[in-house]
Amino acid sequence: MDNWFYYVAALVVIVLAVYIIKKVASCLMKTVIFLVGLAALGAGYWLLISNS
């Protein structure tokens, strides 16, 4: 019976790890997309100012 408990505990740990990684990756992707957009806006603004 001890082995059964370890298998269930390992399965719970794996499910929690996947859930946490999914949440962190989602937040990380939103941050990266925001920073890329911000950089693109900054570059566009800088190009408009430097051409004037």
Short mmCIF file of N, CA, C and O in Angstrom, two decimals:
data_model
loop_
_atom_site.label_atom_id
_atom_site.label_comp_id
_atom_site.label_asym_id
_atom_site.label_seq_id
_atom_site.Cartn_x
_atom_site.Cartn_y
_atom_site.Cartn_z
N MET A 1 0.81 -1.20 0.00
CA MET A 1 0.00 0.00 0.00
C MET A 1 0.85 1.26 0.00
O MET A 1 0.40 2.29 -0.46
N ASP A 2 2.06 1.18 0.50
CA ASP A 2 2.92 2.37 0.53
C ASP A 2 3.27 2.84 -0.87
O ASP A 2 3.32 4.04 -1.12
N ASN A 3 3.50 1.90 -1.77
CA ASN A 3 3.84 2.29 -3.14
C ASN A 3 2.69 3.06 -3.79
O ASN A 3 2.92 3.99 -4.54
N TRP A 4 1.47 2.67 -3.53
CA TRP A 4 0.30 3.34 -4.09
C TRP A 4 0.26 4.80 -3.65
O TRP A 4 -0.01 5.69 -4.45
N PHE A 5 0.56 5.05 -2.39
CA PHE A 5 0.57 6.42 -1.87
C PHE A 5 1.64 7.25 -2.56
O PHE A 5 1.40 8.40 -2.92
N TYR A 6 2.82 6.68 -2.80
CA TYR A 6 3.90 7.42 -3.46
C TYR A 6 3.53 7.74 -4.91
O TYR A 6 3.85 8.83 -5.42
N TYR A 7 2.86 6.83 -5.60
CA TYR A 7 2.44 7.09 -6.97
C TYR A 7 1.41 8.21 -7.04
O TYR A 7 1.49 9.09 -7.90
N VAL A 8 0.47 8.21 -6.12
CA VAL A 8 -0.54 9.27 -6.09
C VAL A 8 0.11 10.60 -5.74
O VAL A 8 -0.19 11.63 -6.36
N ALA A 9 1.03 10.60 -4.77
CA ALA A 9 1.72 11.83 -4.40
C ALA A 9 2.55 12.36 -5.57
O ALA A 9 2.56 13.56 -5.84
N ALA A 10 3.23 11.48 -6.29
CA ALA A 10 4.02 11.90 -7.45
C ALA A 10 3.12 12.47 -8.54
O ALA A 10 3.46 13.48 -9.18
N LEU A 11 1.97 11.86 -8.74
CA LEU A 11 1.03 12.36 -9.75
C LEU A 11 0.51 13.74 -9.37
O LEU A 11 0.43 14.63 -10.23
N VAL A 12 0.20 13.96 -8.11
CA VAL A 12 -0.27 15.26 -7.65
C VAL A 12 0.82 16.31 -7.83
O VAL A 12 0.56 17.43 -8.29
N VAL A 13 2.07 15.95 -7.51
CA VAL A 13 3.18 16.89 -7.67
C VAL A 13 3.37 17.24 -9.14
O VAL A 13 3.58 18.41 -9.49
N ILE A 14 3.27 16.28 -10.02
CA ILE A 14 3.43 16.54 -11.46
C ILE A 14 2.32 17.46 -11.97
O ILE A 14 2.57 18.41 -12.72
N VAL A 15 1.08 17.20 -11.55
CA VAL A 15 -0.05 18.04 -11.99
C VAL A 15 0.13 19.47 -11.48
O VAL A 15 -0.07 20.44 -12.22
N LEU A 16 0.54 19.62 -10.22
CA LEU A 16 0.76 20.96 -9.68
C LEU A 16 1.90 21.68 -10.39
O LEU A 16 1.81 22.88 -10.66
N ALA A 17 2.96 20.96 -10.71
CA ALA A 17 4.10 21.57 -11.41
C ALA A 17 3.68 22.06 -12.79
O ALA A 17 4.04 23.16 -13.21
N VAL A 18 2.91 21.25 -13.51
CA VAL A 18 2.44 21.66 -14.84
C VAL A 18 1.54 22.89 -14.73
O VAL A 18 1.65 23.83 -15.53
N TYR A 19 0.67 22.90 -13.74
CA TYR A 19 -0.23 24.04 -13.54
C TYR A 19 0.55 25.31 -13.23
O TYR A 19 0.29 26.37 -13.82
N ILE A 20 1.53 25.22 -12.35
CA ILE A 20 2.33 26.39 -11.98
C ILE A 20 3.15 26.88 -13.16
O ILE A 20 3.23 28.08 -13.43
N ILE A 21 3.76 25.96 -13.89
CA ILE A 21 4.56 26.34 -15.06
C ILE A 21 3.67 27.01 -16.11
O ILE A 21 4.06 28.00 -16.73
N LYS A 22 2.45 26.50 -16.28
CA LYS A 22 1.53 27.11 -17.24
C LYS A 22 1.18 28.54 -16.83
O LYS A 22 1.15 29.44 -17.66
N LYS A 23 0.93 28.75 -15.55
CA LYS A 23 0.60 30.10 -15.07
C LYS A 23 1.80 31.04 -15.23
O LYS A 23 1.65 32.18 -15.67
N VAL A 24 2.98 30.59 -14.88
CA VAL A 24 4.18 31.43 -14.98
C VAL A 24 4.50 31.73 -16.43
O VAL A 24 4.82 32.86 -16.79
N ALA A 25 4.39 30.73 -17.28
CA ALA A 25 4.69 30.93 -18.71
C ALA A 25 3.68 31.89 -19.33
O ALA A 25 4.05 32.72 -20.15
N SER A 26 2.44 31.79 -18.93
CA SER A 26 1.42 32.69 -19.46
C SER A 26 1.73 34.13 -19.06
O SER A 26 1.68 35.04 -19.89
N CYS A 27 2.08 34.33 -17.81
CA CYS A 27 2.43 35.66 -17.32
C CYS A 27 3.70 36.16 -18.01
O CYS A 27 3.80 37.32 -18.39
N LEU A 28 4.66 35.26 -18.19
CA LEU A 28 5.91 35.63 -18.84
C LEU A 28 5.68 36.03 -20.29
O LEU A 28 6.25 37.00 -20.77
N MET A 29 4.81 35.29 -20.99
CA MET A 29 4.52 35.62 -22.39
C MET A 29 3.85 36.98 -22.49
O MET A 29 4.16 37.77 -23.39
N LYS A 30 2.93 37.29 -21.58
CA LYS A 30 2.28 38.59 -21.60
C LYS A 30 3.29 39.70 -21.36
O LYS A 30 3.25 40.75 -22.01
N THR A 31 4.24 39.47 -20.47
CA THR A 31 5.28 40.45 -20.18
C THR A 31 6.17 40.66 -21.40
O THR A 31 6.49 41.79 -21.76
N VAL A 32 6.57 39.58 -22.05
CA VAL A 32 7.43 39.68 -23.24
C VAL A 32 6.70 40.41 -24.35
O VAL A 32 7.28 41.30 -25.01
N ILE A 33 5.43 40.08 -24.58
CA ILE A 33 4.67 40.76 -25.63
C ILE A 33 4.52 42.25 -25.32
O ILE A 33 4.66 43.10 -26.20
N PHE A 34 4.28 42.58 -24.05
CA PHE A 34 4.16 43.98 -23.65
C PHE A 34 5.48 44.71 -23.89
O PHE A 34 5.49 45.83 -24.42
N LEU A 35 6.61 44.10 -23.51
CA LEU A 35 7.90 44.76 -23.69
C LEU A 35 8.25 44.93 -25.16
O LEU A 35 8.81 45.96 -25.56
N VAL A 36 7.93 43.95 -25.99
CA VAL A 36 8.18 44.07 -27.42
C VAL A 36 7.33 45.19 -28.02
O VAL A 36 7.82 46.00 -28.82
N GLY A 37 6.08 45.27 -27.62
CA GLY A 37 5.21 46.35 -28.09
C GLY A 37 5.71 47.71 -27.65
O GLY A 37 5.72 48.67 -28.41
N LEU A 38 6.15 47.79 -26.40
CA LEU A 38 6.69 49.04 -25.87
C LEU A 38 7.96 49.45 -26.62
O LEU A 38 8.14 50.63 -26.96
N ALA A 39 8.81 48.49 -26.92
CA ALA A 39 10.03 48.77 -27.68
C ALA A 39 9.69 49.24 -29.10
O ALA A 39 10.33 50.15 -29.62
N ALA A 40 8.69 48.61 -29.71
CA ALA A 40 8.29 49.02 -31.06
C ALA A 40 7.73 50.44 -31.05
O ALA A 40 8.04 51.24 -31.94
N LEU A 41 6.92 50.76 -30.05
CA LEU A 41 6.40 52.13 -29.96
C LEU A 41 7.53 53.13 -29.71
O LEU A 41 7.55 54.21 -30.31
N GLY A 42 8.46 52.78 -28.86
CA GLY A 42 9.60 53.66 -28.60
C GLY A 42 10.46 53.86 -29.84
O GLY A 42 10.90 54.98 -30.13
N ALA A 43 10.70 52.79 -30.59
CA ALA A 43 11.49 52.89 -31.81
C ALA A 43 10.77 53.75 -32.85
O ALA A 43 11.38 54.58 -33.52
N GLY A 44 9.46 53.57 -32.97
CA GLY A 44 8.69 54.39 -33.91
C GLY A 44 8.72 55.85 -33.52
O GLY A 44 8.91 56.73 -34.37
N TYR A 45 8.57 56.14 -32.24
CA TYR A 45 8.63 57.52 -31.77
C TYR A 45 10.01 58.12 -32.03
O TYR A 45 10.14 59.24 -32.52
N TRP A 46 11.07 57.34 -31.74
CA TRP A 46 12.44 57.83 -31.94
C TRP A 46 12.71 58.09 -33.42
O TRP A 46 13.35 59.08 -33.78
N LEU A 47 12.21 57.22 -34.30
CA LEU A 47 12.41 57.42 -35.74
C LEU A 47 11.66 58.65 -36.23
O LEU A 47 12.16 59.38 -37.10
N LEU A 48 10.47 58.91 -35.70
CA LEU A 48 9.72 60.09 -36.11
C LEU A 48 10.39 61.36 -35.64
O LEU A 48 10.45 62.36 -36.37
N ILE A 49 10.92 61.36 -34.43
CA ILE A 49 11.59 62.54 -33.87
C ILE A 49 12.91 62.80 -34.59
O ILE A 49 13.25 63.93 -34.92
N SER A 50 13.66 61.73 -34.88
CA SER A 50 14.96 61.92 -35.51
C SER A 50 14.83 62.36 -36.97
O SER A 50 15.74 62.96 -37.51
N ASN A 51 13.73 62.04 -37.64
CA ASN A 51 13.53 62.44 -39.03
C ASN A 51 13.02 63.87 -39.16
O ASN A 51 13.08 64.44 -40.22
N SER A 52 12.51 64.46 -38.09
CA SER A 52 11.95 65.80 -38.17
C SER A 52 13.01 66.87 -38.22
O SER A 52 14.04 66.83 -37.70
#
